[in-house]
Amino acid sequence: MRAPRQGQVDVELVETVGDDVAPEAEPGADWRELVRRVPGRAWAVTATVVALGVGVVGAVEWRADRAQAARLAGTDGLTVSLAEPLAEVWRAPRQGVVGVVGDVAVLHGGTNQGVLGVGVRDGETRWEQPVGGAGWCWLERLGPDDRRFGPWSAPPARLEAGEAVLGCADSRSGGIDEQGTEVTVLDPAEGGVLRRFEVSGPGTGSTSDVDDGVASLGLDDEGRVVAGRWDLLTGERTWAYVGPRVDLDSQGVGSSISGDTMTVASGAVSVTLDAWTGEVVGTEGSTRPVVQELDRLPLADGGVAVSTAIGEERFEIVVQDEDGEQRFLTGGYALRPVADDGSAPQTLLLSSPKRPGIMAVDARTGDELWRSRVSSWQVAVLAGLVILRDEQRLTALDARTGATVWTREDPAPETGVRFVTDGRVLLMPVRGDGGTDLLARVAETGRELWRAPAPVAEGYLEALPDGRVLVIGSGETVVLAP
């Protein structure tokens, strides 16, 4: 007999006689026999193809994960890992973090509680001052970068000892001749009082911290518009203004200080001053609208988007190159993401009070990319998605097209719309059964990862400069970490 060739199988024919019946095959014998008949070389080829496929998929996923990790390494405002539920590290009896100076977290908030300095790692009290309880506190950076940071900065500022001073204002209420504000300037690292001064004068109706100082605006007891500015570092008054008289019996007096301008209006009289110089820059009937800068948003390519308010109703965005040359001008105001991992580098998100939802434009040309009617109180750009949060839901849009990728119904507590993120997972407060929960969702898919009771009711979330999570509730601040 010839030896079978490779791939051939010898078959023996058996003849049955009479009533003999061939035995039935065992269940499943057919497929096993077929498997045994497959040549070894075919199995080797199949195994190689499968291994190559798994390897290619694994390599692609590995590169994608490495690319995402590289993007997140350069992303500001991210938290510690949110892959698993967080545990409480410490809590303090205040409801907001002004900032972190050295190793001290400065906390403020709560009726007549004053300002408190605690160790940022352990929450132990370092110092306490009974100022700011009838007003507010803020950090003023010293030197050329003299920005201000308040308890609603997101995320809270991280400064070195000696780099800033802490200002706290306490306002007095009462009759028009009893109003005023006392400002206390402190060393935020040690809590010592550096100076005190009075932002005084009858009729101080509106007082606010401004760059390098404090400004006030209102009416005096004779009904005249009065205003002034005080230097925070010296306590000296830098300018004073006395303007037209208004009718004290008119229907109301409105005063506001915002950015570089300050305005008071009563009846037919309206005065707007430059907060730096005290010069009149706009009055009722003026043909020159007041321009107020709202925000400067740095862009990935070195440019900047400057959001401005023109008068009382119009908003504009001026997008400039790094050297200040204007690229384009458009309506609305630029949205500042809580986190942006650079996965949509040429996309500028903007909103306008005159239209619902948001719009995306090319940050180089201003050309419209897409519009969405989804509203948002907060936005993040992660893994090629624009993630939006409003009071009822969380929505992810494709950053290139604006198409909805996923949406989840997550009703927020009254004060807890904001979310925080580690770049892969989103954490937000949601209304739970009988209380508030902290809910973690995967950013790319919206899948629920974990849920836990919030440590304080009706709290909102922020991230400390070291990435730990702040839960800020009524009269309490809690720090969470893995």
CSV table of C-alpha atoms in Angstrom, one decimal:
chain,number,residue,atom,x,y,z
A,1,MET,CA,0.0,0.0,0.0
A,2,ARG,CA,1.2,3.5,-0.8
A,3,ALA,CA,2.0,5.8,2.0
A,4,PRO,CA,-0.6,8.6,2.2
A,5,ARG,CA,0.5,12.0,1.1
A,6,GLN,CA,0.6,14.9,3.5
A,7,GLY,CA,-3.0,16.0,4.1
A,8,GLN,CA,-4.5,12.6,3.0
A,9,VAL,CA,-6.0,10.1,5.4
A,10,ASP,CA,-6.3,6.3,5.1
A,11,VAL,CA,-9.8,5.0,5.0
A,12,GLU,CA,-10.8,1.3,5.7
A,13,LEU,CA,-14.0,0.1,4.2
A,14,VAL,CA,-15.9,-2.5,6.4
A,15,GLU,CA,-18.7,-4.6,4.9
A,16,THR,CA,-21.6,-5.7,7.2
A,17,VAL,CA,-23.6,-8.9,6.6
A,18,GLY,CA,-27.0,-9.9,7.7
A,19,ASP,CA,-28.7,-8.1,10.5
A,20,ASP,CA,-25.5,-6.7,12.0
A,21,VAL,CA,-26.0,-2.9,12.7
A,22,ALA,CA,-23.1,-0.5,12.7
A,23,PRO,CA,-22.7,1.1,16.2
A,24,GLU,CA,-24.0,4.6,16.7
A,25,ALA,CA,-21.4,7.4,16.9
A,26,GLU,CA,-20.8,9.0,20.2
A,27,PRO,CA,-22.4,12.3,20.6
A,28,GLY,CA,-20.1,15.0,19.4
A,29,ALA,CA,-17.8,12.5,17.6
A,30,ASP,CA,-18.3,14.2,14.2
A,31,TRP,CA,-16.8,17.6,15.1
A,32,ARG,CA,-14.0,16.1,17.1
A,33,GLU,CA,-13.1,13.8,14.1
A,34,LEU,CA,-13.1,16.8,11.9
A,35,VAL,CA,-10.8,18.7,14.2
A,36,ARG,CA,-8.4,15.7,14.2
A,37,ARG,CA,-8.4,15.7,10.5
A,38,VAL,CA,-7.2,19.4,10.2
A,39,PRO,CA,-3.5,19.3,9.3
A,40,GLY,CA,-1.0,20.6,11.9
A,41,ARG,CA,0.3,23.3,9.5
A,42,ALA,CA,-3.2,24.8,9.2
A,43,TRP,CA,-3.5,25.1,13.0
A,44,ALA,CA,-0.1,26.8,13.1
A,45,VAL,CA,-1.1,29.3,10.4
A,46,THR,CA,-4.4,30.0,12.2
A,47,ALA,CA,-2.7,30.5,15.5
A,48,THR,CA,-0.2,32.9,13.9
A,49,VAL,CA,-2.9,35.0,12.3
A,50,VAL,CA,-4.9,35.2,15.6
A,51,ALA,CA,-1.7,36.1,17.5
A,52,LEU,CA,-0.9,38.8,14.9
A,53,GLY,CA,-4.4,40.2,15.2
A,54,VAL,CA,-4.3,40.4,18.9
A,55,GLY,CA,-0.9,41.9,18.8
A,56,VAL,CA,-1.9,44.6,16.3
A,57,VAL,CA,-5.0,45.5,18.4
A,58,GLY,CA,-2.9,45.5,21.5
A,59,ALA,CA,-0.3,47.7,19.9
A,60,VAL,CA,-2.9,50.2,18.7
A,61,GLU,CA,-4.5,50.4,22.1
A,62,TRP,CA,-1.1,50.7,23.8
A,63,ARG,CA,-0.2,53.6,21.5
A,64,ALA,CA,-3.6,55.3,22.0
A,65,ASP,CA,-3.2,54.9,25.8
A,66,ARG,CA,0.3,56.3,25.7
A,67,ALA,CA,-0.8,59.3,23.6
A,68,GLN,CA,-3.7,60.0,26.0
A,69,ALA,CA,-1.4,59.7,29.0
A,70,ALA,CA,1.0,62.1,27.4
A,71,ARG,CA,-1.8,64.6,26.8
A,72,LEU,CA,-3.1,64.3,30.4
A,73,ALA,CA,0.4,64.8,31.8
A,74,GLY,CA,0.4,68.3,30.4
A,75,THR,CA,-3.3,69.1,31.3
A,76,ASP,CA,-4.0,71.5,34.1
A,77,GLY,CA,-6.8,71.2,36.7
A,78,LEU,CA,-7.0,67.4,36.8
A,79,THR,CA,-7.7,65.5,40.0
A,80,VAL,CA,-6.1,62.4,41.6
A,81,SER,CA,-7.3,59.1,40.1
A,82,LEU,CA,-11.0,58.7,40.2
A,83,ALA,CA,-10.9,55.0,39.2
A,84,GLU,CA,-12.2,54.0,42.7
A,85,PRO,CA,-14.3,55.7,45.4
A,86,LEU,CA,-12.5,58.4,47.4
A,87,ALA,CA,-12.0,58.5,51.1
A,88,GLU,CA,-12.2,61.6,53.4
A,89,VAL,CA,-8.8,63.0,54.4
A,90,TRP,CA,-10.0,66.0,56.5
A,91,ARG,CA,-12.8,68.6,56.9
A,92,ALA,CA,-12.8,72.1,58.2
A,93,PRO,CA,-15.7,74.5,59.3
A,94,ARG,CA,-15.6,76.8,56.3
A,95,GLN,CA,-17.3,76.6,52.9
A,96,GLY,CA,-14.7,77.6,50.4
A,97,VAL,CA,-10.9,77.6,49.7
A,98,VAL,CA,-9.5,81.0,48.7
A,99,GLY,CA,-6.2,79.3,47.7
A,100,VAL,CA,-3.1,77.5,48.9
A,101,VAL,CA,-0.1,79.5,50.0
A,102,GLY,CA,3.0,77.3,50.8
A,103,ASP,CA,1.6,74.5,52.9
A,104,VAL,CA,-1.4,76.4,54.2
A,105,ALA,CA,-4.9,76.3,52.7
A,106,VAL,CA,-6.8,79.5,53.3
A,107,LEU,CA,-10.5,78.9,53.9
A,108,HIS,CA,-13.3,81.4,54.1
A,109,GLY,CA,-17.1,81.4,54.1
A,110,GLY,CA,-20.0,80.9,56.4
A,111,THR,CA,-21.9,83.6,58.3
A,112,ASN,CA,-19.5,85.6,60.6
A,113,GLN,CA,-17.0,82.7,60.7
A,114,GLY,CA,-14.0,84.8,59.6
A,115,VAL,CA,-11.0,83.4,57.7
A,116,LEU,CA,-9.0,80.2,58.6
A,117,GLY,CA,-5.6,78.8,57.7
A,118,VAL,CA,-5.2,75.0,57.9
A,119,GLY,CA,-2.4,72.6,56.9
A,120,VAL,CA,-3.2,71.6,53.4
A,121,ARG,CA,-2.1,67.9,54.0
A,122,ASP,CA,-3.8,67.3,57.4
A,123,GLY,CA,-6.4,70.1,57.8
A,124,GLU,CA,-5.0,71.1,61.2
A,125,THR,CA,-5.6,74.8,62.2
A,126,ARG,CA,-2.5,77.0,61.7
A,127,TRP,CA,-4.2,80.3,62.3
A,128,GLU,CA,-7.6,82.0,62.5
A,129,GLN,CA,-8.7,85.7,62.1
A,130,PRO,CA,-12.2,87.1,62.8
A,131,VAL,CA,-12.2,89.1,59.6
A,132,GLY,CA,-14.1,88.7,56.3
A,133,GLY,CA,-17.1,87.3,58.2
A,134,ALA,CA,-19.3,90.2,57.1
A,135,GLY,CA,-17.8,90.3,53.6
A,136,TRP,CA,-15.3,88.4,51.6
A,137,CYS,CA,-11.6,87.5,51.3
A,138,TRP,CA,-9.2,87.2,48.3
A,139,LEU,CA,-5.5,86.6,47.5
A,140,GLU,CA,-3.6,89.3,45.7
A,141,ARG,CA,-0.4,88.1,44.0
A,142,LEU,CA,2.5,90.5,44.4
A,143,GLY,CA,4.8,91.6,41.5
A,144,PRO,CA,4.0,92.1,37.8
A,145,ASP,CA,1.6,89.2,37.7
A,146,ASP,CA,-0.8,90.9,40.2
A,147,ARG,CA,-3.9,88.7,39.6
A,148,ARG,CA,-6.5,88.1,42.2
A,149,PHE,CA,-7.8,84.8,43.4
A,150,GLY,CA,-11.0,84.3,45.4
A,151,PRO,CA,-12.9,81.4,47.0
A,152,TRP,CA,-14.6,80.8,43.6
A,153,SER,CA,-11.4,80.4,41.5
A,154,ALA,CA,-11.4,77.1,39.7
A,155,PRO,CA,-9.2,75.4,40.6
A,156,PRO,CA,-8.0,77.3,43.7
A,157,ALA,CA,-4.7,79.2,43.3
A,158,ARG,CA,-1.4,77.6,44.3
A,159,LEU,CA,1.1,80.2,45.5
A,160,GLU,CA,4.3,80.2,47.5
A,161,ALA,CA,4.8,81.9,50.9
A,162,GLY,CA,5.7,85.6,50.4
A,163,GLU,CA,4.2,85.6,46.9
A,164,ALA,CA,0.8,87.1,47.8
A,165,VAL,CA,-1.1,88.9,50.5
A,166,LEU,CA,-4.6,88.1,51.8
A,167,GLY,CA,-7.3,90.8,51.7
A,168,CYS,CA,-10.5,90.6,53.8
A,169,ALA,CA,-13.3,93.1,53.6
A,170,ASP,CA,-16.0,93.6,56.2
A,171,SER,CA,-18.9,95.8,55.1
A,172,ARG,CA,-21.1,97.8,57.5
A,173,SER,CA,-24.8,98.2,56.7
A,174,GLY,CA,-27.2,100.7,58.0
A,175,GLY,CA,-28.3,104.2,57.0
A,176,ILE,CA,-26.6,106.0,54.1
A,177,ASP,CA,-24.3,107.8,56.5
A,178,GLU,CA,-23.3,104.5,58.3
A,179,GLN,CA,-22.2,102.5,55.3
A,180,GLY,CA,-18.5,101.6,54.8
A,181,THR,CA,-16.0,98.9,54.6
A,182,GLU,CA,-12.9,98.0,56.7
A,183,VAL,CA,-10.2,96.1,54.8
A,184,THR,CA,-7.7,93.9,56.7
A,185,VAL,CA,-4.5,92.8,54.9
A,186,LEU,CA,-2.9,89.6,56.2
A,187,ASP,CA,0.1,87.3,55.6
A,188,PRO,CA,-1.7,84.2,54.3
A,189,ALA,CA,1.0,81.8,55.4
A,190,GLU,CA,1.2,82.9,59.0
A,191,GLY,CA,-2.1,84.8,59.5
A,192,GLY,CA,-0.6,87.9,60.9
A,193,VAL,CA,-2.2,91.3,60.3
A,194,LEU,CA,-0.1,93.5,58.0
A,195,ARG,CA,-2.4,96.6,57.9
A,196,ARG,CA,-5.9,97.8,58.2
A,197,PHE,CA,-7.6,100.7,56.4
A,198,GLU,CA,-11.1,102.1,56.0
A,199,VAL,CA,-12.9,102.3,52.7
A,200,SER,CA,-15.0,105.0,54.1
A,201,GLY,CA,-17.1,108.1,53.4
A,202,PRO,CA,-20.9,108.3,53.6
A,203,GLY,CA,-22.8,106.5,51.0
A,204,THR,CA,-20.4,103.9,49.9
A,205,GLY,CA,-22.9,101.7,48.2
A,206,SER,CA,-20.8,99.1,46.3
A,207,THR,CA,-17.3,97.9,47.2
A,208,SER,CA,-15.1,95.4,45.4
A,209,ASP,CA,-11.6,94.1,45.2
A,210,VAL,CA,-9.9,95.3,42.0
A,211,ASP,CA,-6.4,94.7,40.7
A,212,ASP,CA,-3.9,96.0,43.3
A,213,GLY,CA,-6.6,97.5,45.5
A,214,VAL,CA,-10.2,98.1,46.6
A,215,ALA,CA,-12.7,100.4,44.9
A,216,SER,CA,-16.0,101.8,46.2
A,217,LEU,CA,-18.9,103.5,44.4
A,218,GLY,CA,-22.3,104.9,45.6
A,219,LEU,CA,-24.1,108.0,46.8
A,220,ASP,CA,-23.3,110.3,49.7
A,221,ASP,CA,-25.9,111.8,52.1
A,222,GLU,CA,-26.5,114.7,49.7
A,223,GLY,CA,-27.3,112.4,46.8
A,224,ARG,CA,-24.0,113.0,44.9
A,225,VAL,CA,-22.2,110.2,43.1
A,226,VAL,CA,-19.0,109.4,45.0
A,227,ALA,CA,-16.3,106.9,44.3
A,228,GLY,CA,-12.7,106.1,45.2
A,229,ARG,CA,-9.9,103.6,45.0
A,230,TRP,CA,-7.4,102.4,47.8
A,231,ASP,CA,-4.1,100.7,47.3
A,232,LEU,CA,-4.1,97.3,49.0
A,233,LEU,CA,-0.4,97.3,49.8
A,234,THR,CA,-0.2,100.7,51.4
A,235,GLY,CA,-3.8,101.4,52.4
A,236,GLU,CA,-3.6,104.9,50.8
A,237,ARG,CA,-6.4,106.3,48.7
A,238,THR,CA,-5.2,106.7,45.1
A,239,TRP,CA,-8.1,108.8,43.7
A,240,ALA,CA,-11.5,110.2,44.6
A,241,TYR,CA,-14.5,111.2,42.5
A,242,VAL,CA,-17.5,113.4,43.4
A,243,GLY,CA,-20.1,113.6,40.6
A,244,PRO,CA,-23.6,114.8,39.8
A,245,ARG,CA,-26.5,114.8,42.3
A,246,VAL,CA,-29.3,112.3,41.9
A,247,ASP,CA,-32.8,112.2,43.4
A,248,LEU,CA,-32.6,110.1,46.6
A,249,ASP,CA,-36.4,109.6,46.4
A,250,SER,CA,-36.1,108.0,42.9
A,251,GLN,CA,-37.1,104.5,42.2
A,252,GLY,CA,-33.7,103.0,43.0
A,253,VAL,CA,-30.0,103.2,42.8
A,254,GLY,CA,-27.8,100.6,41.1
A,255,SER,CA,-24.1,100.4,41.4
A,256,SER,CA,-21.6,97.8,40.2
A,257,ILE,CA,-17.8,97.3,40.0
A,258,SER,CA,-16.6,94.8,37.5
A,259,GLY,CA,-13.2,94.4,35.8
A,260,ASP,CA,-11.8,97.8,34.8
A,261,THR,CA,-15.0,99.8,35.1
A,262,MET,CA,-17.5,100.9,37.8
A,263,THR,CA,-21.0,102.2,37.2
A,264,VAL,CA,-23.7,103.8,39.2
A,265,ALA,CA,-27.2,104.6,37.9
A,266,SER,CA,-30.2,106.3,39.4
A,267,GLY,CA,-33.1,107.6,37.3
A,268,ALA,CA,-31.8,109.6,34.4
A,269,VAL,CA,-28.2,109.8,35.8
A,270,SER,CA,-25.7,107.1,34.9
A,271,VAL,CA,-21.9,107.4,35.5
A,272,THR,CA,-19.2,104.9,34.5
A,273,LEU,CA,-15.7,105.4,35.7
A,274,ASP,CA,-12.3,103.8,34.9
A,275,ALA,CA,-11.5,101.8,38.0
A,276,TRP,CA,-7.7,102.6,37.6
A,277,THR,CA,-7.9,106.3,37.2
A,278,GLY,CA,-11.3,107.5,38.3
A,279,GLU,CA,-11.9,109.2,35.0
A,280,VAL,CA,-15.4,109.2,33.5
A,281,VAL,CA,-15.5,106.8,30.5
A,282,GLY,CA,-19.3,106.6,29.9
A,283,THR,CA,-22.4,108.4,30.9
A,284,GLU,CA,-26.1,108.3,30.0
A,285,GLY,CA,-26.5,109.2,26.4
A,286,SER,CA,-22.9,108.7,25.6
A,287,THR,CA,-22.1,107.4,22.0
A,288,ARG,CA,-19.0,105.6,23.3
A,289,PRO,CA,-20.0,102.2,24.7
A,290,VAL,CA,-18.1,101.0,27.8
A,291,VAL,CA,-15.8,98.1,26.9
A,292,GLN,CA,-15.1,95.7,29.8
A,293,GLU,CA,-12.7,92.7,29.6
A,294,LEU,CA,-14.2,89.6,31.0
A,295,ASP,CA,-11.6,86.9,30.5
A,296,ARG,CA,-8.4,86.0,28.6
A,297,LEU,CA,-8.3,82.4,27.5
A,298,PRO,CA,-4.9,81.1,26.3
A,299,LEU,CA,-5.0,79.0,23.1
A,300,ALA,CA,-3.0,75.9,22.3
A,301,ASP,CA,-1.0,77.6,19.5
A,302,GLY,CA,0.1,80.5,21.7
A,303,GLY,CA,-2.8,82.9,20.8
A,304,VAL,CA,-5.4,84.2,23.2
A,305,ALA,CA,-9.2,84.7,23.1
A,306,VAL,CA,-10.2,87.9,24.9
A,307,SER,CA,-13.9,88.0,25.9
A,308,THR,CA,-15.3,91.5,26.4
A,309,ALA,CA,-18.7,93.1,27.2
A,310,ILE,CA,-19.6,96.1,25.0
A,311,GLY,CA,-22.1,98.2,27.0
A,312,GLU,CA,-24.7,96.2,28.9
A,313,GLU,CA,-26.0,93.8,26.2
A,314,ARG,CA,-23.3,92.9,23.7
A,315,PHE,CA,-20.5,90.4,24.1
A,316,GLU,CA,-17.5,90.0,21.7
A,317,ILE,CA,-14.4,87.8,21.4
A,318,VAL,CA,-11.2,89.1,20.0
A,319,VAL,CA,-8.8,86.3,19.1
A,320,GLN,CA,-5.2,87.4,18.8
A,321,ASP,CA,-1.8,85.9,17.8
A,322,GLU,CA,0.9,85.7,20.4
A,323,ASP,CA,2.3,89.1,19.3
A,324,GLY,CA,-1.1,90.7,19.8
A,325,GLU,CA,-2.1,90.9,16.1
A,326,GLN,CA,-5.9,90.3,15.7
A,327,ARG,CA,-7.0,87.1,13.9
A,328,PHE,CA,-10.7,87.6,14.0
A,329,LEU,CA,-13.6,89.1,15.9
A,330,THR,CA,-16.8,87.3,16.7
A,331,GLY,CA,-19.9,87.7,18.9
A,332,GLY,CA,-20.4,85.8,22.2
A,333,TYR,CA,-17.9,84.9,24.9
A,334,ALA,CA,-15.3,82.1,25.0
A,335,LEU,CA,-16.0,79.1,27.3
A,336,ARG,CA,-13.1,78.2,29.6
A,337,PRO,CA,-13.0,74.3,29.9
A,338,VAL,CA,-12.5,72.9,33.4
A,339,ALA,CA,-9.9,70.6,31.7
A,340,ASP,CA,-8.6,70.5,28.1
A,341,ASP,CA,-6.3,67.6,27.1
A,342,GLY,CA,-5.4,69.1,23.8
A,343,SER,CA,-7.4,66.6,21.7
A,344,ALA,CA,-9.2,69.4,19.9
A,345,PRO,CA,-6.4,71.9,19.6
A,346,GLN,CA,-7.9,74.3,17.0
A,347,THR,CA,-11.4,74.3,18.4
A,348,LEU,CA,-12.7,77.4,20.3
A,349,LEU,CA,-16.0,77.0,22.1
A,350,LEU,CA,-18.2,80.0,22.7
A,351,SER,CA,-21.6,80.9,23.9
A,352,SER,CA,-24.0,83.8,23.8
A,353,PRO,CA,-26.9,85.0,26.0
A,354,LYS,CA,-28.8,85.6,22.8
A,355,ARG,CA,-28.8,82.0,21.5
A,356,PRO,CA,-29.2,78.7,23.2
A,357,GLY,CA,-26.5,76.1,23.4
A,358,ILE,CA,-22.9,76.5,22.3
A,359,MET,CA,-20.9,77.0,19.0
A,360,ALA,CA,-17.5,75.7,18.0
A,361,VAL,CA,-15.3,77.8,15.7
A,362,ASP,CA,-11.8,77.4,14.1
A,363,ALA,CA,-9.4,79.1,16.5
A,364,ARG,CA,-7.3,80.2,13.6
A,365,THR,CA,-9.9,81.6,11.2
A,366,GLY,CA,-13.1,82.0,13.2
A,367,ASP,CA,-15.0,79.8,10.7
A,368,GLU,CA,-17.9,78.0,12.3
A,369,LEU,CA,-17.4,74.3,12.8
A,370,TRP,CA,-20.7,73.3,14.3
A,371,ARG,CA,-23.5,74.4,16.6
A,372,SER,CA,-25.3,72.5,19.3
A,373,ARG,CA,-28.5,73.4,21.2
A,374,VAL,CA,-27.2,71.6,24.3
A,375,SER,CA,-26.8,74.1,27.1
A,376,SER,CA,-24.0,74.0,29.6
A,377,TRP,CA,-22.9,75.4,33.0
A,378,GLN,CA,-19.5,73.7,32.6
A,379,VAL,CA,-17.4,72.3,29.8
A,380,ALA,CA,-14.4,69.9,29.4
A,381,VAL,CA,-12.5,68.8,26.3
A,382,LEU,CA,-11.3,65.2,26.8
A,383,ALA,CA,-10.4,62.4,24.3
A,384,GLY,CA,-11.8,64.3,21.4
A,385,LEU,CA,-15.1,64.9,23.1
A,386,VAL,CA,-16.7,68.2,24.3
A,387,ILE,CA,-18.4,67.2,27.6
A,388,LEU,CA,-21.2,69.5,28.8
A,389,ARG,CA,-23.0,69.7,32.2
A,390,ASP,CA,-26.2,71.4,33.0
A,391,GLU,CA,-28.7,71.0,35.8
A,392,GLN,CA,-30.3,67.8,34.5
A,393,ARG,CA,-27.8,65.9,32.3
A,394,LEU,CA,-24.3,65.2,31.2
A,395,THR,CA,-23.7,65.2,27.4
A,396,ALA,CA,-20.7,64.3,25.3
A,397,LEU,CA,-20.4,65.8,21.7
A,398,ASP,CA,-17.8,64.9,19.0
A,399,ALA,CA,-15.3,67.7,19.1
A,400,ARG,CA,-15.0,67.6,15.2
A,401,THR,CA,-18.7,67.5,14.3
A,402,GLY,CA,-20.8,68.4,17.3
A,403,ALA,CA,-22.7,65.2,17.0
A,404,THR,CA,-24.0,63.7,20.3
A,405,VAL,CA,-21.9,60.7,21.3
A,406,TRP,CA,-23.7,59.9,24.5
A,407,THR,CA,-25.9,61.6,27.1
A,408,ARG,CA,-26.9,60.6,30.7
A,409,GLU,CA,-29.7,62.0,32.9
A,410,ASP,CA,-28.0,63.1,36.1
A,411,PRO,CA,-30.0,65.7,37.9
A,412,ALA,CA,-27.8,67.9,40.0
A,413,PRO,CA,-28.4,69.1,43.6
A,414,GLU,CA,-29.3,72.8,43.9
A,415,THR,CA,-25.6,73.9,44.3
A,416,GLY,CA,-23.8,71.0,42.7
A,417,VAL,CA,-23.7,71.5,38.9
A,418,ARG,CA,-19.9,71.5,38.6
A,419,PHE,CA,-17.9,68.3,38.0
A,420,VAL,CA,-14.2,67.5,38.3
A,421,THR,CA,-12.1,65.0,36.3
A,422,ASP,CA,-8.8,63.1,36.2
A,423,GLY,CA,-8.9,63.2,32.4
A,424,ARG,CA,-10.5,59.7,32.1
A,425,VAL,CA,-13.3,59.8,34.7
A,426,LEU,CA,-15.8,62.5,35.5
A,427,LEU,CA,-17.0,63.0,39.1
A,428,MET,CA,-20.1,65.0,39.9
A,429,PRO,CA,-22.7,65.4,42.7
A,430,VAL,CA,-26.2,64.1,41.8
A,431,ARG,CA,-29.5,63.8,43.5
A,432,GLY,CA,-29.7,60.4,45.1
A,433,ASP,CA,-32.3,58.6,47.1
A,434,GLY,CA,-32.8,60.8,50.1
A,435,GLY,CA,-29.6,62.8,49.7
A,436,THR,CA,-26.7,63.7,47.5
A,437,ASP,CA,-24.4,61.1,45.8
A,438,LEU,CA,-21.0,61.4,44.2
A,439,LEU,CA,-21.2,59.8,40.8
A,440,ALA,CA,-18.2,58.8,38.6
A,441,ARG,CA,-18.6,58.2,34.9
A,442,VAL,CA,-16.1,57.1,32.2
A,443,ALA,CA,-15.5,60.2,30.0
A,444,GLU,CA,-15.3,58.3,26.7
A,445,THR,CA,-18.5,56.2,27.1
A,446,GLY,CA,-20.6,57.8,29.9
A,447,ARG,CA,-20.6,54.4,31.7
A,448,GLU,CA,-21.2,54.6,35.5
A,449,LEU,CA,-18.1,53.5,37.3
A,450,TRP,CA,-19.0,54.0,40.9
A,451,ARG,CA,-21.4,55.9,43.2
A,452,ALA,CA,-21.0,56.9,46.9
A,453,PRO,CA,-22.9,59.1,49.3
A,454,ALA,CA,-21.5,62.7,49.4
A,455,PRO,CA,-19.8,63.7,52.6
A,456,VAL,CA,-21.8,66.9,52.8
A,457,ALA,CA,-25.3,67.7,51.5
A,458,GLU,CA,-25.8,70.0,48.5
A,459,GLY,CA,-22.1,70.4,48.0
A,460,TYR,CA,-20.2,71.4,44.9
A,461,LEU,CA,-16.8,70.1,43.8
A,462,GLU,CA,-13.4,71.7,43.1
A,463,ALA,CA,-9.9,70.3,42.8
A,464,LEU,CA,-7.0,71.3,45.1
A,465,PRO,CA,-3.8,72.2,43.3
A,466,ASP,CA,-2.4,68.8,44.3
A,467,GLY,CA,-5.3,67.1,42.7
A,468,ARG,CA,-7.3,66.0,45.8
A,469,VAL,CA,-11.0,66.7,45.5
A,470,LEU,CA,-12.8,69.4,47.5
A,471,VAL,CA,-16.4,68.9,48.4
A,472,ILE,CA,-17.8,72.3,49.6
A,473,GLY,CA,-21.1,72.4,51.4
A,474,SER,CA,-22.9,74.7,53.7
A,475,GLY,CA,-20.4,75.8,56.3
A,476,GLU,CA,-18.0,72.8,55.7
A,477,THR,CA,-15.2,71.9,53.3
A,478,VAL,CA,-14.1,68.3,52.9
A,479,VAL,CA,-11.0,66.9,51.2
A,480,LEU,CA,-11.2,63.5,49.5
A,481,ALA,CA,-8.4,61.3,48.1
A,482,PRO,CA,-7.9,57.7,47.0
